[in-house]
């Protein structure tokens, strides 16, 4: 098997994927696509079938399936932004959407091409014999859903490695509650998000919490894996709780970083702290700062 066969995603990206992991009998691969999208493929080798979680286009996903020797028969849709339902549109254009089982939020049914299985919060969908619980997570987009299964959550654009999605539809409280629900999953749960944004997110996290040893450790690990051309995900819920600023509205240094800038009036109000952090990040203050790697290493050595 040559390198081209092992890494079909090289069609659109030179980044090597991380090792696949197992959810019961399914093998889970991450396929980098478009600029920074991450498509999760759930592969049942015995059936010769795969399910994709979202996708910006059909070509990359079909190439990955072909290289793995399986057919794409199922799509789990988290939300309806173009870089998540581009897969559906592409399959339909090519006449390939018929016969594909398309799972997605009933709240956004009209925007999901080929939807066959509309779902609501608390539903459990069976994918190749494995149950996936639907968790509605409004905030990024109303009707956004995540899929929770044994040891993994496929969370679209709600939570990212070290960060969270833009709050487009909001309100802020809905996004905050969605993130808290995700944070309440078992600590070992793998966080399978839809974009490779971790470095940018950790730069912002470091701006707010430069005394956080877990964050320093994560910076060192993520910088190493990205320098080697790898993917920074999946993380775990435990790791996110310890380092993701949007899950840490009670962390003293983080609160002080925001209140010292006059960004939060009541530091004891968790929603106000979350909102201040989200709005501050939108301004991109971390993009002008020095790379945090040296400071992170210094903290770890102290
Ligand atoms: Zn989105």
PDB file of N, CA, C and O in Angstrom, residues 103-177:
ATOM      1  N   UNK A 103     -28.891  12.151   8.553  1.00  0.00           N
ATOM      2  CA  UNK A 103     -29.405  12.468   9.882  1.00  0.00           C
ATOM      3  C   UNK A 103     -29.107  13.941  10.153  1.00  0.00           C
ATOM      4  O   UNK A 103     -28.012  14.429   9.822  1.00  0.00           O
ATOM      5  N   UNK A 104     -30.052  14.661  10.734  1.00  0.00           N
ATOM      6  CA  UNK A 104     -29.803  16.067  11.050  1.00  0.00           C
ATOM      7  C   UNK A 104     -30.926  16.652  11.876  1.00  0.00           C
ATOM      8  O   UNK A 104     -31.983  16.030  12.064  1.00  0.00           O
ATOM      9  N   UNK A 105     -30.692  17.861  12.338  1.00  0.00           N
ATOM     10  CA  UNK A 105     -31.615  18.513  13.272  1.00  0.00           C
ATOM     11  C   UNK A 105     -32.955  18.813  12.612  1.00  0.00           C
ATOM     12  O   UNK A 105     -33.014  19.472  11.562  1.00  0.00           O
ATOM     13  N   UNK A 106     -34.044  18.385  13.269  1.00  0.00           N
ATOM     14  CA  UNK A 106     -35.385  18.690  12.759  1.00  0.00           C
ATOM     15  C   UNK A 106     -35.617  20.195  12.699  1.00  0.00           C
ATOM     16  O   UNK A 106     -36.377  20.680  11.860  1.00  0.00           O
ATOM     17  N   UNK A 107     -34.923  20.944  13.569  1.00  0.00           N
ATOM     18  CA  UNK A 107     -35.119  22.394  13.634  1.00  0.00           C
ATOM     19  C   UNK A 107     -34.624  23.105  12.384  1.00  0.00           C
ATOM     20  O   UNK A 107     -35.022  24.232  12.101  1.00  0.00           O
ATOM     21  N   UNK A 108     -33.724  22.458  11.649  1.00  0.00           N
ATOM     22  CA  UNK A 108     -33.184  23.074  10.428  1.00  0.00           C
ATOM     23  C   UNK A 108     -33.414  22.167   9.231  1.00  0.00           C
ATOM     24  O   UNK A 108     -32.646  22.182   8.257  1.00  0.00           O
ATOM     25  N   UNK A 109     -34.494  21.387   9.282  1.00  0.00           N
ATOM     26  CA  UNK A 109     -34.739  20.343   8.282  1.00  0.00           C
ATOM     27  C   UNK A 109     -34.708  20.877   6.849  1.00  0.00           C
ATOM     28  O   UNK A 109     -34.159  20.231   5.948  1.00  0.00           O
ATOM     29  N   UNK A 110     -35.262  22.064   6.648  1.00  0.00           N
ATOM     30  CA  UNK A 110     -35.387  22.555   5.272  1.00  0.00           C
ATOM     31  C   UNK A 110     -34.039  22.942   4.671  1.00  0.00           C
ATOM     32  O   UNK A 110     -33.930  23.120   3.455  1.00  0.00           O
ATOM     33  N   UNK A 111     -33.011  23.067   5.501  1.00  0.00           N
ATOM     34  CA  UNK A 111     -31.686  23.460   5.000  1.00  0.00           C
ATOM     35  C   UNK A 111     -30.710  22.284   4.898  1.00  0.00           C
ATOM     36  O   UNK A 111     -29.517  22.492   4.672  1.00  0.00           O
ATOM     37  N   UNK A 112     -31.216  21.072   5.111  1.00  0.00           N
ATOM     38  CA  UNK A 112     -30.341  19.895   5.036  1.00  0.00           C
ATOM     39  C   UNK A 112     -30.747  19.053   3.828  1.00  0.00           C
ATOM     40  O   UNK A 112     -31.760  18.343   3.869  1.00  0.00           O
ATOM     41  N   UNK A 113     -29.975  19.126   2.747  1.00  0.00           N
ATOM     42  CA  UNK A 113     -30.342  18.367   1.551  1.00  0.00           C
ATOM     43  C   UNK A 113     -30.425  16.865   1.842  1.00  0.00           C
ATOM     44  O   UNK A 113     -29.536  16.297   2.481  1.00  0.00           O
ATOM     45  N   UNK A 114     -31.500  16.259   1.376  1.00  0.00           N
ATOM     46  CA  UNK A 114     -31.634  14.803   1.467  1.00  0.00           C
ATOM     47  C   UNK A 114     -31.917  14.278   2.854  1.00  0.00           C
ATOM     48  O   UNK A 114     -31.785  13.071   3.098  1.00  0.00           O
ATOM     49  N   UNK A 115     -32.340  15.141   3.778  1.00  0.00           N
ATOM     50  CA  UNK A 115     -32.574  14.701   5.159  1.00  0.00           C
ATOM     51  C   UNK A 115     -33.570  13.538   5.195  1.00  0.00           C
ATOM     52  O   UNK A 115     -34.671  13.643   4.683  1.00  0.00           O
ATOM     53  N   UNK A 116     -33.163  12.444   5.800  1.00  0.00           N
ATOM     54  CA  UNK A 116     -34.059  11.286   5.941  1.00  0.00           C
ATOM     55  C   UNK A 116     -34.452  11.057   7.388  1.00  0.00           C
ATOM     56  O   UNK A 116     -35.507  10.500   7.669  1.00  0.00           O
ATOM     57  N   UNK A 117     -33.591  11.460   8.329  1.00  0.00           N
ATOM     58  CA  UNK A 117     -33.826  11.193   9.740  1.00  0.00           C
ATOM     59  C   UNK A 117     -33.740  12.487  10.544  1.00  0.00           C
ATOM     60  O   UNK A 117     -32.680  12.823  11.082  1.00  0.00           O
ATOM     61  N   UNK A 118     -34.835  13.268  10.611  1.00  0.00           N
ATOM     62  CA  UNK A 118     -34.815  14.461  11.456  1.00  0.00           C
ATOM     63  C   UNK A 118     -34.794  14.068  12.927  1.00  0.00           C
ATOM     64  O   UNK A 118     -35.505  13.158  13.332  1.00  0.00           O
ATOM     65  N   UNK A 119     -33.936  14.748  13.702  1.00  0.00           N
ATOM     66  CA  UNK A 119     -33.759  14.359  15.109  1.00  0.00           C
ATOM     67  C   UNK A 119     -33.905  15.572  16.017  1.00  0.00           C
ATOM     68  O   UNK A 119     -33.708  16.720  15.597  1.00  0.00           O
ATOM     69  N   UNK A 120     -34.247  15.279  17.272  1.00  0.00           N
ATOM     70  CA  UNK A 120     -34.351  16.331  18.293  1.00  0.00           C
ATOM     71  C   UNK A 120     -33.532  15.904  19.504  1.00  0.00           C
ATOM     72  O   UNK A 120     -33.109  14.736  19.616  1.00  0.00           O
ATOM     73  N   UNK A 121     -33.324  16.866  20.397  1.00  0.00           N
ATOM     74  CA  UNK A 121     -32.524  16.620  21.595  1.00  0.00           C
ATOM     75  C   UNK A 121     -33.008  15.370  22.331  1.00  0.00           C
ATOM     76  O   UNK A 121     -34.206  15.198  22.551  1.00  0.00           O
ATOM     77  N   UNK A 122     -32.076  14.502  22.687  1.00  0.00           N
ATOM     78  CA  UNK A 122     -32.416  13.297  23.446  1.00  0.00           C
ATOM     79  C   UNK A 122     -32.679  12.075  22.586  1.00  0.00           C
ATOM     80  O   UNK A 122     -32.683  10.950  23.102  1.00  0.00           O
ATOM     81  N   UNK A 123     -32.893  12.282  21.287  1.00  0.00           N
ATOM     82  CA  UNK A 123     -33.060  11.119  20.409  1.00  0.00           C
ATOM     83  C   UNK A 123     -31.793  10.268  20.420  1.00  0.00           C
ATOM     84  O   UNK A 123     -30.681  10.788  20.632  1.00  0.00           O
ATOM     85  N   UNK A 124     -31.960   8.988  20.160  1.00  0.00           N
ATOM     86  CA  UNK A 124     -30.805   8.112  20.001  1.00  0.00           C
ATOM     87  C   UNK A 124     -30.890   7.506  18.605  1.00  0.00           C
ATOM     88  O   UNK A 124     -31.903   6.896  18.251  1.00  0.00           O
ATOM     89  N   UNK A 125     -29.848   7.736  17.796  1.00  0.00           N
ATOM     90  CA  UNK A 125     -29.829   7.163  16.450  1.00  0.00           C
ATOM     91  C   UNK A 125     -28.844   6.002  16.424  1.00  0.00           C
ATOM     92  O   UNK A 125     -27.782   6.047  17.059  1.00  0.00           O
ATOM     93  N   UNK A 126     -29.222   4.979  15.698  1.00  0.00           N
ATOM     94  CA  UNK A 126     -28.377   3.792  15.561  1.00  0.00           C
ATOM     95  C   UNK A 126     -27.585   3.922  14.269  1.00  0.00           C
ATOM     96  O   UNK A 126     -28.162   4.066  13.192  1.00  0.00           O
ATOM     97  N   UNK A 127     -26.261   3.918  14.390  1.00  0.00           N
ATOM     98  CA  UNK A 127     -25.405   3.988  13.195  1.00  0.00           C
ATOM     99  C   UNK A 127     -24.549   2.732  13.172  1.00  0.00           C
ATOM    100  O   UNK A 127     -23.663   2.560  14.029  1.00  0.00           O
ATOM    101  N   UNK A 128     -24.858   1.846  12.277  1.00  0.00           N
ATOM    102  CA  UNK A 128     -24.134   0.570  12.144  1.00  0.00           C
ATOM    103  C   UNK A 128     -24.127  -0.203  13.469  1.00  0.00           C
ATOM    104  O   UNK A 128     -23.128  -0.811  13.849  1.00  0.00           O
ATOM    105  N   UNK A 129     -25.244  -0.114  14.198  1.00  0.00           N
ATOM    106  CA  UNK A 129     -25.363  -0.873  15.444  1.00  0.00           C
ATOM    107  C   UNK A 129     -24.822  -0.167  16.676  1.00  0.00           C
ATOM    108  O   UNK A 129     -24.827  -0.729  17.766  1.00  0.00           O
ATOM    109  N   UNK A 130     -24.360   1.071  16.509  1.00  0.00           N
ATOM    110  CA  UNK A 130     -23.827   1.835  17.649  1.00  0.00           C
ATOM    111  C   UNK A 130     -24.777   3.012  17.922  1.00  0.00           C
ATOM    112  O   UNK A 130     -25.128   3.759  16.999  1.00  0.00           O
ATOM    113  N   UNK A 131     -25.184   3.179  19.186  1.00  0.00           N
ATOM    114  CA  UNK A 131     -26.094   4.295  19.498  1.00  0.00           C
ATOM    115  C   UNK A 131     -25.355   5.629  19.625  1.00  0.00           C
ATOM    116  O   UNK A 131     -24.291   5.699  20.239  1.00  0.00           O
ATOM    117  N   UNK A 132     -25.952   6.664  19.043  1.00  0.00           N
ATOM    118  CA  UNK A 132     -25.457   8.038  19.154  1.00  0.00           C
ATOM    119  C   UNK A 132     -26.600   8.885  19.700  1.00  0.00           C
ATOM    120  O   UNK A 132     -27.676   8.939  19.101  1.00  0.00           O
ATOM    121  N   UNK A 133     -26.349   9.528  20.835  1.00  0.00           N
ATOM    122  CA  UNK A 133     -27.369  10.375  21.450  1.00  0.00           C
ATOM    123  C   UNK A 133     -27.264  11.788  20.901  1.00  0.00           C
ATOM    124  O   UNK A 133     -26.166  12.340  20.789  1.00  0.00           O
ATOM    125  N   UNK A 134     -28.408  12.340  20.555  1.00  0.00           N
ATOM    126  CA  UNK A 134     -28.450  13.688  19.994  1.00  0.00           C
ATOM    127  C   UNK A 134     -28.502  14.707  21.133  1.00  0.00           C
ATOM    128  O   UNK A 134     -29.333  14.596  22.038  1.00  0.00           O
ATOM    129  N   UNK A 135     -27.589  15.666  21.088  1.00  0.00           N
ATOM    130  CA  UNK A 135     -27.573  16.757  22.067  1.00  0.00           C
ATOM    131  C   UNK A 135     -27.712  18.072  21.300  1.00  0.00           C
ATOM    132  O   UNK A 135     -26.865  18.405  20.479  1.00  0.00           O
ATOM    133  N   UNK A 136     -28.815  18.768  21.546  1.00  0.00           N
ATOM    134  CA  UNK A 136     -28.983  20.053  20.855  1.00  0.00           C
ATOM    135  C   UNK A 136     -28.136  21.105  21.541  1.00  0.00           C
ATOM    136  O   UNK A 136     -28.175  21.242  22.771  1.00  0.00           O
ATOM    137  N   UNK A 137     -27.386  21.853  20.759  1.00  0.00           N
ATOM    138  CA  UNK A 137     -26.459  22.844  21.309  1.00  0.00           C
ATOM    139  C   UNK A 137     -26.622  24.160  20.543  1.00  0.00           C
ATOM    140  O   UNK A 137     -25.816  24.481  19.678  1.00  0.00           O
ATOM    141  N   UNK A 138     -27.648  24.895  20.881  1.00  0.00           N
ATOM    142  CA  UNK A 138     -27.869  26.198  20.235  1.00  0.00           C
ATOM    143  C   UNK A 138     -26.745  27.171  20.607  1.00  0.00           C
ATOM    144  O   UNK A 138     -26.045  26.986  21.593  1.00  0.00           O
ATOM    145  N   UNK A 139     -26.639  28.232  19.841  1.00  0.00           N
ATOM    146  CA  UNK A 139     -25.674  29.284  20.153  1.00  0.00           C
ATOM    147  C   UNK A 139     -24.873  29.667  18.920  1.00  0.00           C
ATOM    148  O   UNK A 139     -24.977  30.784  18.428  1.00  0.00           O
ATOM    149  N   UNK A 140     -24.080  28.732  18.408  1.00  0.00           N
ATOM    150  CA  UNK A 140     -23.376  28.987  17.144  1.00  0.00           C
ATOM    151  C   UNK A 140     -24.424  29.195  16.056  1.00  0.00           C
ATOM    152  O   UNK A 140     -24.370  30.169  15.306  1.00  0.00           O
ATOM    153  N   UNK A 141     -25.361  28.246  16.009  1.00  0.00           N
ATOM    154  CA  UNK A 141     -26.471  28.320  15.069  1.00  0.00           C
ATOM    155  C   UNK A 141     -27.664  27.644  15.748  1.00  0.00           C
ATOM    156  O   UNK A 141     -27.506  26.570  16.327  1.00  0.00           O
ATOM    157  N   UNK A 142     -28.811  28.252  15.688  1.00  0.00           N
ATOM    158  CA  UNK A 142     -29.995  27.645  16.308  1.00  0.00           C
ATOM    159  C   UNK A 142     -30.306  26.325  15.604  1.00  0.00           C
ATOM    160  O   UNK A 142     -30.369  26.269  14.373  1.00  0.00           O
ATOM    161  N   UNK A 143     -30.473  25.286  16.403  1.00  0.00           N
ATOM    162  CA  UNK A 143     -30.741  23.967  15.837  1.00  0.00           C
ATOM    163  C   UNK A 143     -29.499  23.111  15.697  1.00  0.00           C
ATOM    164  O   UNK A 143     -29.600  21.938  15.302  1.00  0.00           O
ATOM    165  N   UNK A 144     -28.336  23.653  16.021  1.00  0.00           N
ATOM    166  CA  UNK A 144     -27.095  22.857  15.971  1.00  0.00           C
ATOM    167  C   UNK A 144     -27.251  21.640  16.884  1.00  0.00           C
ATOM    168  O   UNK A 144     -27.802  21.744  17.982  1.00  0.00           O
ATOM    169  N   UNK A 145     -26.774  20.488  16.437  1.00  0.00           N
ATOM    170  CA  UNK A 145     -26.781  19.306  17.302  1.00  0.00           C
ATOM    171  C   UNK A 145     -25.392  18.669  17.339  1.00  0.00           C
ATOM    172  O   UNK A 145     -24.593  18.803  16.398  1.00  0.00           O
ATOM    173  N   UNK A 146     -25.117  17.992  18.467  1.00  0.00           N
ATOM    174  CA  UNK A 146     -23.915  17.177  18.623  1.00  0.00           C
ATOM    175  C   UNK A 146     -24.370  15.727  18.747  1.00  0.00           C
ATOM    176  O   UNK A 146     -25.524  15.452  19.083  1.00  0.00           O
ATOM    177  N   UNK A 147     -23.450  14.816  18.497  1.00  0.00           N
ATOM    178  CA  UNK A 147     -23.750  13.389  18.589  1.00  0.00           C
ATOM    179  C   UNK A 147     -22.799  12.769  19.603  1.00  0.00           C
ATOM    180  O   UNK A 147     -21.578  12.813  19.428  1.00  0.00           O
ATOM    181  N   UNK A 148     -23.383  12.175  20.646  1.00  0.00           N
ATOM    182  CA  UNK A 148     -22.595  11.642  21.758  1.00  0.00           C
ATOM    183  C   UNK A 148     -22.657  10.119  21.726  1.00  0.00           C
ATOM    184  O   UNK A 148     -23.747   9.537  21.658  1.00  0.00           O
ATOM    185  N   UNK A 149     -21.502   9.490  21.765  1.00  0.00           N
ATOM    186  CA  UNK A 149     -21.467   8.034  21.799  1.00  0.00           C
ATOM    187  C   UNK A 149     -20.405   7.590  22.796  1.00  0.00           C
ATOM    188  O   UNK A 149     -19.855   8.414  23.532  1.00  0.00           O
ATOM    189  N   UNK A 150     -20.150   6.294  22.850  1.00  0.00           N
ATOM    190  CA  UNK A 150     -19.179   5.764  23.811  1.00  0.00           C
ATOM    191  C   UNK A 150     -17.818   6.411  23.615  1.00  0.00           C
ATOM    192  O   UNK A 150     -17.136   6.160  22.621  1.00  0.00           O
ATOM    193  N   UNK A 151     -17.410   7.255  24.536  1.00  0.00           N
ATOM    194  CA  UNK A 151     -16.051   7.777  24.511  1.00  0.00           C
ATOM    195  C   UNK A 151     -15.784   8.883  23.524  1.00  0.00           C
ATOM    196  O   UNK A 151     -14.632   9.291  23.355  1.00  0.00           O
ATOM    197  N   UNK A 152     -16.804   9.412  22.862  1.00  0.00           N
ATOM    198  CA  UNK A 152     -16.554  10.472  21.879  1.00  0.00           C
ATOM    199  C   UNK A 152     -17.797  11.340  21.705  1.00  0.00           C
ATOM    200  O   UNK A 152     -18.926  10.857  21.832  1.00  0.00           O
ATOM    201  N   UNK A 153     -17.557  12.622  21.423  1.00  0.00           N
ATOM    202  CA  UNK A 153     -18.647  13.506  21.024  1.00  0.00           C
ATOM    203  C   UNK A 153     -18.238  14.208  19.731  1.00  0.00           C
ATOM    204  O   UNK A 153     -17.097  14.671  19.598  1.00  0.00           O
ATOM    205  N   UNK A 154     -19.158  14.234  18.794  1.00  0.00           N
ATOM    206  CA  UNK A 154     -18.935  14.899  17.512  1.00  0.00           C
ATOM    207  C   UNK A 154     -19.703  16.217  17.598  1.00  0.00           C
ATOM    208  O   UNK A 154     -20.927  16.244  17.553  1.00  0.00           O
ATOM    209  N   UNK A 155     -18.936  17.298  17.804  1.00  0.00           N
ATOM    210  CA  UNK A 155     -19.562  18.524  18.311  1.00  0.00           C
ATOM    211  C   UNK A 155     -19.544  19.674  17.314  1.00  0.00           C
ATOM    212  O   UNK A 155     -19.840  20.819  17.699  1.00  0.00           O
ATOM    213  N   UNK A 156     -19.264  19.409  16.046  1.00  0.00           N
ATOM    214  CA  UNK A 156     -19.406  20.439  15.014  1.00  0.00           C
ATOM    215  C   UNK A 156     -18.667  21.708  15.357  1.00  0.00           C
ATOM    216  O   UNK A 156     -17.462  21.686  15.658  1.00  0.00           O
ATOM    217  N   UNK A 157     -19.379  22.828  15.327  1.00  0.00           N
ATOM    218  CA  UNK A 157     -18.768  24.131  15.591  1.00  0.00           C
ATOM    219  C   UNK A 157     -19.182  24.692  16.951  1.00  0.00           C
ATOM    220  O   UNK A 157     -19.161  25.901  17.164  1.00  0.00           O
ATOM    221  N   UNK A 158     -19.614  23.807  17.877  1.00  0.00           N
ATOM    222  CA  UNK A 158     -19.960  24.304  19.206  1.00  0.00           C
ATOM    223  C   UNK A 158     -18.704  24.446  20.057  1.00  0.00           C
ATOM    224  O   UNK A 158     -18.382  25.535  20.525  1.00  0.00           O
ATOM    225  N   UNK A 159     -17.971  23.363  20.233  1.00  0.00           N
ATOM    226  CA  UNK A 159     -16.704  23.422  20.969  1.00  0.00           C
ATOM    227  C   UNK A 159     -15.566  23.088  20.008  1.00  0.00           C
ATOM    228  O   UNK A 159     -15.701  22.204  19.170  1.00  0.00           O
ATOM    229  N   UNK A 160     -14.464  23.818  20.156  1.00  0.00           N
ATOM    230  CA  UNK A 160     -13.238  23.503  19.413  1.00  0.00           C
ATOM    231  C   UNK A 160     -12.125  23.172  20.399  1.00  0.00           C
ATOM    232  O   UNK A 160     -12.263  23.408  21.608  1.00  0.00           O
ATOM    233  N   UNK A 161     -11.022  22.683  19.897  1.00  0.00           N
ATOM    234  CA  UNK A 161      -9.870  22.470  20.748  1.00  0.00           C
ATOM    235  C   UNK A 161      -9.444  23.811  21.349  1.00  0.00           C
ATOM    236  O   UNK A 161      -9.020  24.713  20.624  1.00  0.00           O
ATOM    237  N   UNK A 162      -9.613  23.974  22.645  1.00  0.00           N
ATOM    238  CA  UNK A 162      -9.206  25.205  23.317  1.00  0.00           C
ATOM    239  C   UNK A 162     -10.109  26.395  23.069  1.00  0.00           C
ATOM    240  O   UNK A 162      -9.748  27.513  23.444  1.00  0.00           O
ATOM    241  N   UNK A 163     -11.263  26.187  22.468  1.00  0.00           N
ATOM    242  CA  UNK A 163     -12.124  27.335  22.172  1.00  0.00           C
ATOM    243  C   UNK A 163     -13.555  26.917  21.893  1.00  0.00           C
ATOM    244  O   UNK A 163     -13.976  25.806  22.208  1.00  0.00           O
ATOM    245  N   UNK A 164     -14.287  27.846  21.272  1.00  0.00           N
ATOM    246  CA  UNK A 164     -15.670  27.547  20.886  1.00  0.00           C
ATOM    247  C   UNK A 164     -15.992  28.306  19.614  1.00  0.00           C
ATOM    248  O   UNK A 164     -15.233  29.178  19.189  1.00  0.00           O
ATOM    249  N   UNK A 165     -17.116  27.958  19.020  1.00  0.00           N
ATOM    250  CA  UNK A 165     -17.507  28.602  17.767  1.00  0.00           C
ATOM    251  C   UNK A 165     -17.967  30.039  17.987  1.00  0.00           C
ATOM    252  O   UNK A 165     -18.255  30.460  19.113  1.00  0.00           O
ATOM    253  N   UNK A 166     -18.030  30.782  16.894  1.00  0.00           N
ATOM    254  CA  UNK A 166     -18.643  32.108  16.958  1.00  0.00           C
ATOM    255  C   UNK A 166     -20.096  31.958  17.398  1.00  0.00           C
ATOM    256  O   UNK A 166     -20.762  30.988  17.044  1.00  0.00           O
ATOM    257  N   UNK A 167     -20.561  32.944  18.143  1.00  0.00           N
ATOM    258  CA  UNK A 167     -21.962  32.932  18.567  1.00  0.00           C
ATOM    259  C   UNK A 167     -22.755  33.726  17.525  1.00  0.00           C
ATOM    260  O   UNK A 167     -22.994  34.916  17.686  1.00  0.00           O
ATOM    261  N   UNK A 168     -23.119  33.056  16.440  1.00  0.00           N
ATOM    262  CA  UNK A 168     -23.821  33.734  15.344  1.00  0.00           C
ATOM    263  C   UNK A 168     -25.285  33.976  15.712  1.00  0.00           C
ATOM    264  O   UNK A 168     -25.744  35.098  15.714  1.00  0.00           O
ATOM    265  N   UNK A 169     -26.016  32.907  16.005  1.00  0.00           N
ATOM    266  CA  UNK A 169     -27.439  33.073  16.330  1.00  0.00           C
ATOM    267  C   UNK A 169     -27.642  33.450  17.785  1.00  0.00           C
ATOM    268  O   UNK A 169     -28.565  34.179  18.110  1.00  0.00           O
ATOM    269  N   UNK A 170     -26.798  32.906  18.659  1.00  0.00           N
ATOM    270  CA  UNK A 170     -26.900  33.204  20.078  1.00  0.00           C
ATOM    271  C   UNK A 170     -28.212  32.713  20.662  1.00  0.00           C
ATOM    272  O   UNK A 170     -28.817  31.798  20.114  1.00  0.00           O
ATOM    273  N   UNK A 171     -28.648  33.305  21.760  1.00  0.00           N
ATOM    274  CA  UNK A 171     -27.905  34.318  22.514  1.00  0.00           C
ATOM    275  C   UNK A 171     -26.702  33.725  23.245  1.00  0.00           C
ATOM    276  O   UNK A 171     -26.517  32.503  23.234  1.00  0.00           O
ATOM    277  N   UNK A 172     -25.927  34.581  23.868  1.00  0.00           N
ATOM    278  CA  UNK A 172     -24.733  34.114  24.573  1.00  0.00           C
ATOM    279  C   UNK A 172     -25.074  33.035  25.599  1.00  0.00           C
ATOM    280  O   UNK A 172     -24.338  32.063  25.757  1.00  0.00           O
ATOM    281  N   UNK A 173     -26.197  33.211  26.267  1.00  0.00           N
ATOM    282  CA  UNK A 173     -26.572  32.243  27.292  1.00  0.00           C
ATOM    283  C   UNK A 173     -26.783  30.848  26.691  1.00  0.00           C
ATOM    284  O   UNK A 173     -26.411  29.839  27.299  1.00  0.00           O
ATOM    285  N   UNK A 174     -27.368  30.808  25.490  1.00  0.00           N
ATOM    286  CA  UNK A 174     -27.593  29.500  24.849  1.00  0.00           C
ATOM    287  C   UNK A 174     -26.258  28.821  24.552  1.00  0.00           C
ATOM    288  O   UNK A 174     -26.082  27.625  24.795  1.00  0.00           O
ATOM    289  N   UNK A 175     -25.295  29.598  24.025  1.00  0.00           N
ATOM    290  CA  UNK A 175     -23.987  29.020  23.725  1.00  0.00           C
ATOM    291  C   UNK A 175     -23.294  28.553  24.999  1.00  0.00           C
ATOM    292  O   UNK A 175     -22.708  27.460  25.040  1.00  0.00           O
ATOM    293  N   UNK A 176     -23.373  29.369  26.035  1.00  0.00           N
ATOM    294  CA  UNK A 176     -22.730  29.016  27.298  1.00  0.00           C
ATOM    295  C   UNK A 176     -23.340  27.728  27.856  1.00  0.00           C
ATOM    296  O   UNK A 176     -22.613  26.812  28.267  1.00  0.00           O
ATOM    297  N   UNK A 177     -24.654  27.635  27.833  1.00  0.00           N
ATOM    298  CA  UNK A 177     -25.308  26.418  28.334  1.00  0.00           C
ATOM    299  C   UNK A 177     -24.938  25.206  27.483  1.00  0.00           C
ATOM    300  O   UNK A 177     -24.747  24.092  27.998  1.00  0.00           O
TER     301      UNK A 177
END
